[in-house]
Tab-separated table of C-alpha atoms and ligand atoms in Angstrom:
chain	number	residue	atom	x	y	z
A	1	UNK	CA	69.899	-37.875	57.181
A	2	UNK	CA	69.431	-34.320	55.543
A	3	UNK	CA	70.542	-35.083	52.468
A	4	UNK	CA	67.648	-38.338	52.944
A	5	UNK	CA	65.418	-35.573	54.046
A	6	UNK	CA	65.777	-33.091	51.303
A	7	UNK	CA	64.968	-35.761	48.633
A	8	UNK	CA	61.839	-36.212	50.426
A	9	UNK	CA	60.889	-32.672	50.256
A	10	UNK	CA	62.171	-32.306	46.414
A	11	UNK	CA	59.193	-34.760	45.883
A	12	UNK	CA	56.779	-31.984	46.569
A	13	UNK	CA	58.347	-29.690	44.413
A	14	UNK	CA	60.640	-27.736	47.891
A	15	UNK	CA	63.547	-27.273	46.973
A	16	UNK	CA	65.060	-25.348	49.282
A	17	UNK	CA	65.390	-26.628	52.822
A	18	UNK	CA	68.173	-26.235	55.896
A	19	UNK	CA	69.043	-27.102	59.159
A	20	UNK	CA	69.789	-24.670	61.648
A	21	UNK	CA	70.439	-26.233	65.526
A	22	UNK	CA	67.207	-25.193	68.181
A	23	UNK	CA	70.069	-23.084	69.582
A	24	UNK	CA	70.406	-20.474	66.823
A	25	UNK	CA	66.480	-20.407	66.480
A	26	UNK	CA	64.967	-17.342	67.519
A	27	UNK	CA	62.136	-18.895	69.762
A	28	UNK	CA	58.939	-16.764	70.011
A	29	UNK	CA	56.435	-19.445	71.564
A	30	UNK	CA	57.955	-21.727	73.845
A	31	UNK	CA	54.830	-23.256	74.923
A	32	UNK	CA	53.893	-24.614	71.565
A	33	UNK	CA	58.450	-25.372	71.151
A	34	UNK	CA	58.108	-29.985	71.375
A	35	UNK	CA	60.580	-30.699	74.191
A	36	UNK	CA	62.279	-32.940	72.392
A	37	UNK	CA	63.418	-30.296	69.823
A	38	UNK	CA	67.224	-29.787	69.005
A	39	UNK	CA	66.936	-28.455	65.626
A	40	UNK	CA	65.106	-26.817	63.463
A	41	UNK	CA	64.559	-28.162	59.216
A	42	UNK	CA	63.545	-24.815	57.544
A	43	UNK	CA	62.059	-24.939	53.909
A	44	UNK	CA	59.803	-22.093	51.798
A	45	UNK	CA	57.303	-22.614	50.150
A	46	UNK	CA	56.068	-21.069	46.822
A	47	UNK	CA	53.211	-18.936	46.370
A	48	UNK	CA	53.793	-16.693	43.770
A	49	UNK	CA	50.411	-17.771	40.713
A	50	UNK	CA	50.630	-14.515	39.325
A	51	UNK	CA	52.272	-12.600	36.730
A	52	UNK	CA	49.883	-9.306	36.893
A	53	UNK	CA	49.295	-8.173	40.187
A	54	UNK	CA	45.225	-8.011	41.140
A	55	UNK	CA	44.055	-5.301	42.527
A	56	UNK	CA	40.452	-6.167	43.848
A	57	UNK	CA	42.605	-5.047	47.322
A	58	UNK	CA	42.788	-8.469	48.265
A	59	UNK	CA	46.503	-9.649	48.394
A	60	UNK	CA	48.616	-12.501	47.038
A	61	UNK	CA	48.265	-14.593	49.895
A	62	UNK	CA	44.780	-14.389	50.531
A	63	UNK	CA	44.166	-14.973	46.898
A	64	UNK	CA	44.559	-18.874	46.548
A	65	UNK	CA	44.044	-21.396	49.014
A	66	UNK	CA	44.773	-21.414	52.645
A	67	UNK	CA	48.629	-21.870	53.586
A	68	UNK	CA	48.150	-23.733	56.843
A	69	UNK	CA	46.448	-26.269	55.477
A	70	UNK	CA	48.534	-27.105	52.947
A	71	UNK	CA	51.565	-27.428	55.407
A	72	UNK	CA	49.189	-29.466	57.356
A	73	UNK	CA	48.838	-31.920	54.401
A	74	UNK	CA	51.974	-31.635	54.062
A	75	UNK	CA	52.777	-32.793	57.352
A	76	UNK	CA	50.975	-35.991	57.119
A	77	UNK	CA	52.237	-37.110	53.733
A	78	UNK	CA	56.427	-36.805	54.912
A	79	UNK	CA	56.389	-36.801	58.725
A	80	UNK	CA	55.785	-40.881	58.058
A	81	UNK	CA	57.714	-40.904	54.882
A	82	UNK	CA	60.609	-39.574	57.339
A	83	UNK	CA	60.318	-41.709	60.685
A	84	UNK	CA	59.792	-44.490	58.755
A	85	UNK	CA	63.225	-43.800	56.909
A	86	UNK	CA	65.408	-42.258	59.315
A	87	UNK	CA	65.487	-42.151	63.779
A	88	UNK	CA	64.267	-39.431	64.377
A	89	UNK	CA	61.184	-37.326	66.136
A	90	UNK	CA	59.188	-34.570	64.153
A	91	UNK	CA	56.693	-32.277	64.423
A	92	UNK	CA	55.756	-29.652	61.842
A	93	UNK	CA	54.382	-25.632	62.343
A	94	UNK	CA	54.021	-23.315	59.260
A	95	UNK	CA	53.627	-19.418	60.941
A	96	UNK	CA	52.094	-21.721	64.280
A	97	UNK	CA	55.782	-21.809	64.829
A	98	UNK	CA	57.808	-21.645	68.624
A	99	UNK	CA	60.301	-19.859	66.545
A	100	UNK	CA	60.706	-16.507	64.294
A	101	UNK	CA	61.121	-18.384	60.981
A	102	UNK	CA	62.790	-15.441	59.111
A	103	UNK	CA	65.806	-15.519	61.037
A	104	UNK	CA	65.791	-19.466	61.439
A	105	UNK	CA	65.523	-19.766	57.041
A	106	UNK	CA	67.837	-17.024	56.911
A	107	UNK	CA	70.535	-18.245	59.050
A	108	UNK	CA	70.085	-21.677	57.192
A	109	UNK	CA	71.635	-19.607	53.885
A	110	UNK	CA	67.829	-20.424	51.796
A	111	UNK	CA	68.625	-16.607	50.836
A	112	UNK	CA	68.278	-12.951	52.896
A	113	UNK	CA	66.302	-11.141	55.038
A	114	UNK	CA	65.168	-7.302	53.404
A	115	UNK	CA	64.366	-3.965	54.930
A	116	UNK	CA	60.604	-5.006	54.829
A	117	UNK	CA	61.344	-7.510	56.882
A	118	UNK	CA	60.326	-10.384	54.672
A	119	UNK	CA	62.552	-13.134	53.810
A	120	UNK	CA	63.752	-13.017	50.913
A	121	UNK	CA	64.114	-16.284	48.571
A	122	UNK	CA	66.110	-16.913	45.866
A	123	UNK	CA	64.121	-18.121	43.108
A	124	UNK	CA	60.965	-16.955	44.192
A	125	UNK	CA	61.232	-13.773	46.389
A	126	UNK	CA	59.891	-13.033	48.865
A	127	UNK	CA	56.168	-14.469	47.751
A	128	UNK	CA	57.570	-17.837	49.912
A	129	UNK	CA	55.414	-19.071	53.034
A	130	UNK	CA	58.296	-20.774	55.553
A	131	UNK	CA	58.027	-23.881	56.920
A	132	UNK	CA	59.854	-25.933	59.691
A	133	UNK	CA	60.142	-29.253	61.421
A	134	UNK	CA	60.988	-29.228	64.561
A	135	UNK	CA	63.850	-32.258	64.903
A	136	UNK	CA	65.184	-34.262	67.437
A	137	UNK	CA	68.926	-35.121	65.922
A	138	UNK	CA	71.462	-32.041	66.711
A	139	UNK	CA	72.171	-30.207	63.311
A	140	UNK	CA	74.127	-30.881	60.890
A	141	UNK	CA	75.302	-27.263	59.853
A	142	UNK	CA	76.592	-24.659	61.218
A	143	UNK	CA	74.307	-21.841	61.674
A	144	UNK	CA	75.517	-18.853	58.776
A	145	UNK	CA	75.255	-14.960	59.988
A	146	UNK	CA	72.348	-13.413	58.628
A	147	UNK	CA	72.349	-11.827	54.814
A	148	UNK	CA	70.329	-8.574	53.985
A	149	UNK	CA	69.166	-7.116	50.392
A	150	UNK	CA	70.979	-5.020	48.953
A	151	UNK	CA	68.897	-2.053	51.039
A	152	UNK	CA	67.153	0.085	47.905
A	153	UNK	CA	64.297	1.901	50.145
A	154	UNK	CA	61.920	1.347	48.037
A	155	UNK	CA	60.214	-0.439	50.357
A	156	UNK	CA	60.348	2.088	52.712
A	157	UNK	CA	59.211	5.289	50.327
A	158	UNK	CA	56.349	2.654	48.858
A	159	UNK	CA	55.024	1.461	52.654
A	160	UNK	CA	51.391	4.476	52.897
A	161	UNK	CA	51.695	3.144	56.311
A	162	UNK	CA	55.803	4.197	57.301
A	163	UNK	CA	55.400	1.267	59.024
A	164	UNK	CA	59.354	-0.014	58.022
A	165	UNK	CA	61.625	1.487	59.937
A	166	UNK	CA	65.413	1.060	61.184
A	167	UNK	CA	64.426	-2.582	63.767
A	168	UNK	CA	61.835	-3.838	61.005
A	169	UNK	CA	58.055	-3.213	60.790
A	170	UNK	CA	56.130	-1.371	62.921
A	171	UNK	CA	52.941	-4.032	63.483
A	172	UNK	CA	50.619	-1.660	65.482
A	173	UNK	CA	50.780	0.559	61.518
A	174	UNK	CA	51.277	-1.686	59.430
A	175	UNK	CA	48.610	-2.340	57.103
A	176	UNK	CA	48.144	-5.971	56.755
A	177	UNK	CA	48.108	-6.263	60.678
A	178	UNK	CA	45.117	-3.513	60.606
A	179	UNK	CA	43.301	-5.448	58.136
A	180	UNK	CA	42.782	-8.238	60.064
A	181	UNK	CA	41.741	-6.307	63.638
A	182	UNK	CA	38.421	-6.677	64.597
A	183	UNK	CA	37.362	-3.306	66.000
A	184	UNK	CA	39.334	-0.773	64.230
A	185	UNK	CA	39.484	3.387	64.945
A	186	UNK	CA	38.372	5.656	62.294
A	187	UNK	CA	41.847	6.625	61.228
A	188	UNK	CA	42.779	2.778	60.758
A	189	UNK	CA	39.750	3.167	58.888
A	190	UNK	CA	41.013	5.242	56.700
A	191	UNK	CA	44.354	3.811	56.486
A	192	UNK	CA	42.461	0.973	54.714
A	193	UNK	CA	40.381	3.112	52.753
A	194	UNK	CA	43.330	5.558	51.674
A	195	UNK	CA	44.881	3.060	50.112
A	196	UNK	CA	42.404	0.317	48.768
A	197	UNK	CA	43.051	-2.234	51.675
A	198	UNK	CA	40.474	-4.910	52.060
A	199	UNK	CA	42.606	-8.189	53.502
A	200	UNK	CA	46.821	-8.163	53.719
A	201	UNK	CA	48.976	-6.010	52.027
A	202	UNK	CA	51.132	-6.766	49.466
A	203	UNK	CA	53.234	-2.753	48.961
A	204	UNK	CA	56.286	-3.052	50.024
A	205	UNK	CA	56.801	-6.803	47.773
A	206	UNK	CA	55.453	-5.040	44.918
A	207	UNK	CA	58.196	-3.077	44.721
A	208	UNK	CA	60.898	-4.524	45.993
A	209	UNK	CA	63.478	-5.785	42.684
A	210	UNK	CA	63.762	-9.195	43.947
A	211	UNK	CA	60.163	-10.207	43.443
A	212	UNK	CA	60.907	-8.945	39.754
A	213	UNK	CA	62.481	-11.828	38.273
A	214	UNK	CA	60.415	-14.299	40.870
A	215	UNK	CA	59.252	-17.503	39.122
A	216	UNK	CA	55.847	-18.932	39.228
A	217	UNK	CA	54.976	-21.268	42.324
A	218	UNK	CA	55.545	-24.896	41.487
A	219	UNK	CA	53.070	-26.174	43.414
A	220	UNK	CA	49.528	-27.052	42.349
A	221	UNK	CA	47.677	-26.267	45.476
A	222	UNK	CA	49.010	-22.488	44.970
A	223	UNK	CA	49.075	-22.088	41.147
A	224	UNK	CA	45.808	-23.396	40.239
A	225	UNK	CA	43.425	-22.083	43.123
A	226	UNK	CA	44.328	-18.187	42.922
A	227	UNK	CA	41.231	-16.280	42.488
A	228	UNK	CA	42.035	-13.613	40.625
A	229	UNK	CA	38.750	-11.296	41.678
A	230	UNK	CA	37.536	-10.922	44.922
A	231	UNK	CA	34.794	-8.630	45.850
A	232	UNK	CA	31.025	-8.694	47.942
A	233	UNK	CA	29.447	-10.840	45.659
A	234	UNK	CA	32.051	-13.554	45.169
A	235	UNK	CA	32.459	-14.411	49.276
A	236	UNK	CA	29.187	-14.059	50.367
A	237	UNK	CA	28.452	-16.780	47.632
A	238	UNK	CA	30.673	-18.757	49.085
A	239	UNK	CA	29.817	-21.818	50.865
A	240	UNK	CA	31.338	-22.468	54.596
A	241	UNK	CA	33.520	-25.165	53.565
A	242	UNK	CA	34.444	-23.455	50.645
A	243	UNK	CA	35.020	-20.609	52.362
A	244	UNK	CA	37.807	-21.896	55.093
A	245	UNK	CA	39.541	-22.775	52.438
A	246	UNK	CA	40.793	-19.364	52.553
A	247	UNK	CA	43.361	-17.716	54.808
A	248	UNK	CA	40.858	-14.982	55.094
A	249	UNK	CA	38.495	-17.168	57.209
A	250	UNK	CA	40.303	-17.174	60.091
A	251	UNK	CA	38.067	-14.711	61.817
A	252	UNK	CA	35.144	-15.233	60.326
A	253	UNK	CA	33.213	-13.494	57.018
A	254	UNK	CA	31.949	-10.397	58.572
A	255	UNK	CA	35.504	-8.901	58.905
A	256	UNK	CA	35.983	-9.620	55.544
A	257	UNK	CA	32.291	-8.049	54.406
A	258	UNK	CA	33.243	-4.571	57.295
A	259	UNK	CA	36.246	-4.073	55.115
A	260	UNK	CA	34.658	-4.241	52.159
A	261	UNK	CA	31.507	-1.826	52.983
A	262	UNK	CA	34.743	0.285	54.502
A	263	UNK	CA	36.265	0.761	51.072
A	264	UNK	CA	32.922	2.702	50.130
A	265	UNK	CA	32.696	4.870	52.838
A	266	UNK	CA	33.711	8.776	52.702
A	267	UNK	CA	37.224	10.177	53.245
A	268	UNK	CA	37.713	12.116	56.353
B	301	B12	C1	52.455	-11.990	63.683
B	301	B12	C2	53.330	-11.787	62.440
B	301	B12	C3	52.773	-11.383	61.363
B	301	B12	C4	51.871	-10.295	62.307
B	301	B12	C5	53.744	-8.412	62.465
B	301	B12	C6	54.261	-8.795	61.588
B	301	B12	C7	55.678	-8.327	62.911
B	301	B12	N1	56.347	-7.551	62.783
B	301	B12	O1	55.582	-8.725	64.066
B	301	B12	C8	51.804	-8.981	60.632
B	301	B12	C9	50.395	-9.007	61.052
B	301	B12	C10	51.887	-7.402	60.741
B	301	B12	C11	52.018	-9.830	59.600
B	301	B12	C12	51.985	-9.402	58.037
B	301	B12	C13	52.591	-10.066	57.235
B	301	B12	N2	52.864	-11.682	57.641
B	301	B12	CO1	53.007	-12.368	58.652
B	301	B12	N3	53.841	-13.322	60.458
B	301	B12	C14	53.812	-13.411	61.795
B	301	B12	C15	54.462	-14.409	62.708
B	301	B12	C16	53.131	-15.160	62.728
B	301	B12	C17	55.347	-14.205	64.050
B	301	B12	C18	56.216	-12.594	63.153
B	301	B12	C19	56.911	-12.567	64.881
B	301	B12	O2	56.369	-12.220	65.512
B	301	B12	N4	58.138	-12.822	64.703
B	301	B12	C20	59.119	-12.500	65.757
B	301	B12	C21	58.998	-10.518	65.715
B	301	B12	C22	59.599	-10.376	67.192
B	301	B12	O3	60.151	-10.654	65.360
B	301	B12	P1	59.934	-9.840	63.708
B	301	B12	O4	58.867	-9.968	63.268
B	301	B12	O5	60.549	-9.554	62.749
B	301	B12	O6	59.228	-8.449	64.155
B	301	B12	C23	60.446	-7.404	64.082
B	301	B12	C24	59.187	-5.780	64.249
B	301	B12	O7	58.515	-5.603	63.729
B	301	B12	C25	59.856	-4.803	65.362
B	301	B12	N5	59.257	-3.691	65.580
B	301	B12	C26	58.639	-4.311	66.991
B	301	B12	N6	57.949	-2.815	67.045
B	301	B12	C27	58.826	-2.466	66.096
B	301	B12	C28	58.260	-0.568	66.260
B	301	B12	C29	58.715	-0.435	64.948
B	301	B12	C30	59.080	1.540	64.641
B	301	B12	C31	59.673	-0.341	64.211
B	301	B12	C32	60.659	-0.018	63.220
B	301	B12	C33	60.087	-1.178	64.555
B	301	B12	C34	59.533	-2.601	65.608
B	301	B12	O8	60.803	-5.457	66.370
B	301	B12	C35	60.776	-7.149	66.100
B	301	B12	C36	61.876	-8.288	66.169
B	301	B12	O9	62.993	-7.459	65.652
B	301	B12	C37	54.636	-14.458	61.590
B	301	B12	C38	55.472	-16.128	61.450
B	301	B12	C39	56.340	-16.731	62.314
B	301	B12	N7	56.497	-17.858	63.343
B	301	B12	O10	58.234	-15.941	61.945
B	301	B12	C40	54.453	-14.521	60.166
B	301	B12	C41	55.186	-14.436	58.815
B	301	B12	C42	56.527	-13.323	59.089
B	301	B12	N8	54.019	-13.139	57.572
B	301	B12	C43	53.520	-14.059	56.551
B	301	B12	C44	54.083	-13.279	55.486
B	301	B12	C45	53.159	-14.409	54.170
B	301	B12	C46	53.025	-11.981	55.977
B	301	B12	C47	52.767	-10.766	54.476
B	301	B12	C48	53.381	-10.732	53.424
B	301	B12	C49	51.008	-11.216	54.911
B	301	B12	C50	50.408	-10.029	53.942
B	301	B12	N9	50.604	-9.537	52.259
B	301	B12	O11	49.544	-8.716	54.039
B	301	B12	C51	52.336	-9.716	55.972
B	301	B12	C52	53.849	-8.699	55.487
B	301	B12	C53	54.013	-8.037	56.681
B	301	B12	C54	55.359	-6.893	56.756
B	301	B12	N10	55.941	-6.052	55.940
B	301	B12	O12	56.386	-7.825	57.247
B	301	B12	C55	55.202	-15.042	56.546
B	301	B12	C56	56.611	-14.664	56.009
B	301	B12	C57	57.418	-15.192	54.867
B	301	B12	C58	58.215	-14.314	54.236
B	301	B12	N11	58.306	-14.727	52.972
B	301	B12	O13	58.636	-13.691	55.037
B	301	B12	C59	55.541	-15.844	58.108
B	301	B12	C60	57.005	-15.810	58.245
B	301	B12	C61	54.375	-16.925	58.358
B	301	B12	C62	55.382	-17.662	57.361
B	301	B12	N12	55.059	-19.341	57.856
B	301	B12	O14	55.558	-18.127	55.917
B	301	B12	N13	52.982	-11.148	59.942
B	302	SF4	S1	52.916	-4.955	54.960
B	302	SF4	FE1	52.152	-2.649	53.945
B	302	SF4	S2	51.759	-1.558	55.354
B	302	SF4	FE2	52.719	-3.351	56.276
B	302	SF4	S3	55.047	-2.294	55.856
B	302	SF4	FE3	54.682	-3.510	54.118
B	302	SF4	S4	53.755	-1.740	52.556
B	302	SF4	FE4	53.496	-0.806	54.656
B	303	SF4	S1	62.177	-2.892	47.919
B	303	SF4	FE1	64.714	-3.094	48.504
B	303	SF4	S2	65.176	-2.228	50.508
B	303	SF4	FE2	63.284	-3.157	50.619
B	303	SF4	S3	63.098	-5.391	50.579
B	303	SF4	FE3	63.457	-5.170	48.713
B	303	SF4	S4	65.435	-4.784	48.087
B	303	SF4	FE4	65.206	-4.918	50.241
């Protein structure tokens, strides 16, 4: 069964696919876990679409079309193909998922977990999104022990928020999380301003040696939609329909524009 599913994913340019028993997954949202789920089919979605990172305050995942919409469209294409050829029930997730996607992908042996807490794909580095299909079949493979990165410490030193600790990242100070907050304290605004962050943060990924040789995504939805430079005029010029194509749209346009304005306030 897994081989057939891998063929279907490969036809979409997705070649790193694994399977794990649901009992081996860390459940973070029980409410949305389908009753029929016995296993999770995990896969990585490469999204690196740049050779030189941008410096306008928008992280790489924010300057390409929204991966949640990519995953929904992918599931509409592949789920009917899977259920037509195999006697299984499947349901697709990405981000808003019942499981911790990073540890599940690592236990499938698809890559390693970095000190920056991110999952690192062998070919595409950490610039991959993770998706999963909850599946009614029992896993065909045993879970592997999680492998970790070489622990060079570069991400720990580079993180301006000192968010990377022994247990992973502290989401309460991570600048990526702060950039998505509607109501920010003066200290939080200062932190964004000092580090030139408008939406998302890639600092701990940009210093990681695993990303030095990471390949560009073969998926046109990402490789062909990258905006090289984003500014206030660009955000204001987008129609509502165009704006909704980007991941930064999920809390509305005002928060993105406010984050741009924050960059121009004097530092405390
Ligand atoms: C919530 C969330 C966030 C939050 C909080 C993350 C967190 N660690 O809690 C914020 C907004 C910060 C965030 C940021 C980003 N995210 Co995010 N996020 C998620 C989401 C939806 C759930 C993660 C989660 O809650 N896991 C469960 C918790 C319990 O486990 P954990 O993540 O390992 O968290 C541990 C630490 O936070 C630690 N901890 C808690 N408190 C404290 C305090 C201290 C002091 C310390 C040291 C540790 C610590 O304990 C937790 C358990 O071990 C996942 C999707 C999913 N369903 O898995 C995407 C996901 C992890 N995110 C993703 C991405 C792309 C990002 C960003 C790169 C986006 C960006 N460019 O800004 C950044 C990266 C930041 C980073 N270095 O990790 C991808 C990662 C892909 C990959 N290659 O790993 C995912 C998998 C989404 C996807 N489907 O692709 N994210
Ligand atoms: S995303 Fe930015 S703030 Fe968050 S842990 Fe990485 S470097 Fe630190
Ligand atoms: S920068 Fe070094 S310590 Fe951090 S995730 Fe990459 S290899 Fe691991």
